[in-house]
mmCIF file of C-alpha atoms in Angstrom:
data_model
loop_
_atom_site.group_PDB
_atom_site.id
_atom_site.type_symbol
_atom_site.label_atom_id
_atom_site.label_comp_id
_atom_site.label_asym_id
_atom_site.label_seq_id
_atom_site.Cartn_x
_atom_site.Cartn_y
_atom_site.Cartn_z
ATOM 1 C CA GLU A 1267 0.229 -0.159 -0.092
ATOM 2 C CA ARG A 1268 2.836 2.402 0.689
ATOM 3 C CA VAL A 1269 4.267 2.008 -2.607
ATOM 4 C CA LYS A 1270 0.815 2.484 -4.220
ATOM 5 C CA LYS A 1271 0.697 5.713 -2.355
ATOM 6 C CA ASN A 1272 4.147 6.641 -3.003
ATOM 7 C CA LEU A 1273 3.459 5.759 -6.836
ATOM 8 C CA ALA A 1274 0.132 7.736 -6.633
ATOM 9 C CA LYS A 1275 2.078 11.026 -5.556
ATOM 10 C CA SER A 1276 5.354 10.639 -7.583
ATOM 11 C CA LYS A 1277 5.202 13.800 -10.168
ATOM 12 C CA LYS A 1278 7.649 11.738 -12.408
ATOM 13 C CA MET A 1279 5.451 8.817 -12.322
ATOM 14 C CA GLN A 1280 2.191 10.930 -13.447
ATOM 15 C CA LYS A 1281 3.913 12.255 -16.223
ATOM 16 C CA MET A 1282 4.927 8.651 -17.501
ATOM 17 C CA THR A 1283 1.727 7.222 -17.095
ATOM 18 C CA GLU A 1284 -0.087 10.444 -18.284
ATOM 19 C CA ASN A 1285 -2.707 9.707 -21.143
ATOM 20 C CA ILE A 1286 -1.145 11.179 -24.489
ATOM 21 C CA THR A 1287 -4.293 12.443 -26.941
ATOM 22 C CA GLU A 1288 -3.914 11.363 -30.885
ATOM 23 C CA GLU A 1289 -3.626 15.000 -31.277
ATOM 24 C CA GLU A 1290 -0.758 15.419 -28.928
ATOM 25 C CA VAL A 1291 1.135 12.731 -30.897
ATOM 26 C CA PHE A 1292 0.374 13.994 -34.059
ATOM 27 C CA LYS A 1293 1.563 17.407 -33.017
ATOM 28 C CA TYR A 1294 5.064 16.004 -31.964
ATOM 29 C CA TRP A 1295 4.954 13.335 -34.568
ATOM 30 C CA VAL A 1296 8.046 13.548 -36.906
ATOM 31 C CA CYS A 1297 8.696 11.531 -40.136
ATOM 32 C CA GLU A 1298 12.363 10.160 -40.901
ATOM 33 C CA VAL A 1299 13.890 10.998 -44.311
ATOM 34 C CA ASP A 1300 14.062 7.203 -45.036
ATOM 35 C CA GLY A 1301 10.540 5.992 -43.589
ATOM 36 C CA ASN A 1302 8.109 4.275 -45.383
ATOM 37 C CA PHE A 1303 5.175 6.892 -45.264
ATOM 38 C CA ARG A 1304 8.103 9.727 -46.448
ATOM 39 C CA ARG A 1305 8.810 7.397 -49.834
ATOM 40 C CA PHE A 1306 5.185 6.894 -50.278
ATOM 41 C CA TRP A 1307 4.656 10.809 -50.096
ATOM 42 C CA ASP A 1308 7.709 11.680 -52.291
ATOM 43 C CA LEU A 1309 6.348 8.878 -54.950
ATOM 44 C CA PHE A 1310 3.371 10.337 -54.699
ATOM 45 C CA GLY A 1311 4.488 13.957 -55.581
ATOM 46 C CA LEU A 1312 6.677 12.863 -58.556
ATOM 47 C CA ILE A 1313 3.567 11.331 -59.778
ATOM 48 C CA PHE A 1314 1.643 14.572 -59.472
ATOM 49 C CA CYS A 1315 4.765 16.506 -60.957
ATOM 50 C CA VAL A 1316 4.989 14.468 -64.076
ATOM 51 C CA TYR A 1317 1.140 14.580 -64.392
ATOM 52 C CA TYR A 1318 1.300 18.359 -64.318
ATOM 53 C CA SER A 1319 4.392 18.403 -66.628
ATOM 54 C CA ALA A 1320 2.584 16.066 -69.483
ATOM 55 C CA HIS A 1321 -1.001 16.876 -68.997
ATOM 56 C CA LEU A 1322 -1.007 20.917 -68.604
ATOM 57 C CA PRO A 1323 0.553 21.419 -71.877
ATOM 58 C CA PHE A 1324 -1.769 19.018 -73.779
ATOM 59 C CA LYS A 1325 -4.760 20.310 -72.480
ATOM 60 C CA MET A 1326 -3.261 23.978 -73.263
ATOM 61 C CA ALA A 1327 -2.674 23.233 -76.535
ATOM 62 C CA PHE A 1328 -5.205 20.854 -77.863
ATOM 63 C CA VAL A 1329 -8.241 20.643 -75.694
ATOM 64 C CA GLY A 1330 -10.311 23.726 -75.624
ATOM 65 C CA LYS A 1331 -12.752 22.664 -72.450
ATOM 66 C CA ILE A 1332 -11.126 20.910 -69.325
ATOM 67 C CA GLY A 1333 -13.541 17.678 -68.257
ATOM 68 C CA ALA A 1334 -14.825 17.275 -64.821
ATOM 69 C CA SER A 1335 -12.364 14.173 -64.365
ATOM 70 C CA ASP A 1336 -9.344 16.794 -64.817
ATOM 71 C CA LEU A 1337 -10.686 19.170 -62.627
ATOM 72 C CA VAL A 1338 -11.315 16.670 -59.913
ATOM 73 C CA VAL A 1339 -7.199 15.186 -60.890
ATOM 74 C CA ASP A 1340 -6.373 19.192 -60.774
ATOM 75 C CA VAL A 1341 -7.970 19.953 -57.633
ATOM 76 C CA LEU A 1342 -6.746 16.636 -55.502
ATOM 77 C CA ALA A 1343 -2.721 17.311 -56.796
ATOM 78 C CA GLU A 1344 -3.488 21.270 -55.613
ATOM 79 C CA LEU A 1345 -4.550 19.583 -52.152
ATOM 80 C CA PHE A 1346 -1.477 17.049 -52.186
ATOM 81 C CA PHE A 1347 0.873 20.040 -52.557
ATOM 82 C CA VAL A 1348 -0.962 22.390 -50.240
ATOM 83 C CA VAL A 1349 -0.662 19.580 -47.213
ATOM 84 C CA ASP A 1350 3.222 18.813 -48.599
ATOM 85 C CA VAL A 1351 4.286 22.412 -47.580
ATOM 86 C CA TYR A 1352 2.597 21.775 -44.205
ATOM 87 C CA PHE A 1353 4.057 18.118 -43.527
ATOM 88 C CA ARG A 1354 7.770 19.654 -44.726
ATOM 89 C CA LEU A 1355 7.191 22.964 -42.474
ATOM 90 C CA GLN A 1356 5.844 20.525 -39.423
ATOM 91 C CA HIS A 1357 6.582 16.756 -39.463
ATOM 92 C CA PHE A 1358 9.436 16.237 -42.635
ATOM 93 C CA ALA A 1359 13.035 15.418 -41.215
ATOM 94 C CA VAL A 1360 15.514 16.486 -43.366
ATOM 95 C CA ARG A 1361 19.023 15.150 -44.154
ATOM 96 C CA TYR A 1362 21.654 18.034 -44.039
ATOM 97 C CA GLU A 1363 25.203 17.635 -44.393
ATOM 98 C CA GLY A 1364 25.034 14.049 -44.307
ATOM 99 C CA THR A 1365 22.865 13.994 -40.925
ATOM 100 C CA SER A 1366 19.097 13.268 -40.353
ATOM 101 C CA VAL A 1367 17.436 16.817 -38.616
ATOM 102 C CA ARG A 1368 14.756 16.121 -36.465
ATOM 103 C CA ASP A 1369 14.588 19.144 -34.347
ATOM 104 C CA ARG A 1370 11.305 21.142 -36.003
ATOM 105 C CA THR A 1371 12.913 24.616 -35.727
ATOM 106 C CA VAL A 1372 15.717 23.438 -37.657
ATOM 107 C CA PHE A 1373 14.446 21.741 -40.460
ATOM 108 C CA ARG A 1374 11.396 24.371 -40.804
ATOM 109 C CA GLY A 1375 14.294 27.156 -41.294
ATOM 110 C CA LEU A 1376 16.010 24.799 -43.690
ATOM 111 C CA TYR A 1377 12.883 24.257 -45.851
ATOM 112 C CA VAL A 1378 11.907 28.002 -45.933
ATOM 113 C CA GLN A 1379 15.838 28.745 -47.093
ATOM 114 C CA GLN A 1380 15.620 26.550 -49.732
#
């Protein structure tokens, strides 16, 4: 019983056993440079870049009207790149001079400088 009382009074133990919400986990989440999610995300970005570089000039040169499917893909791509900027500022670690930078303020500054 004494042990239970001491543990209940201990601030360190309270901090360790504190419930963390999903919002807090996402707030502090940093995606590694070589992580699977990051690779998938970068691949998706490459696909949208190739889409824009090939499809937009074709549409401008040969197609007079934009179809609904083109509009949907364009809006999805635009949303992807808006979210991409947020992720790169808040959650994507970077490799700088051979080391992985996980500190949010540092990789945010590096992203803005580039």
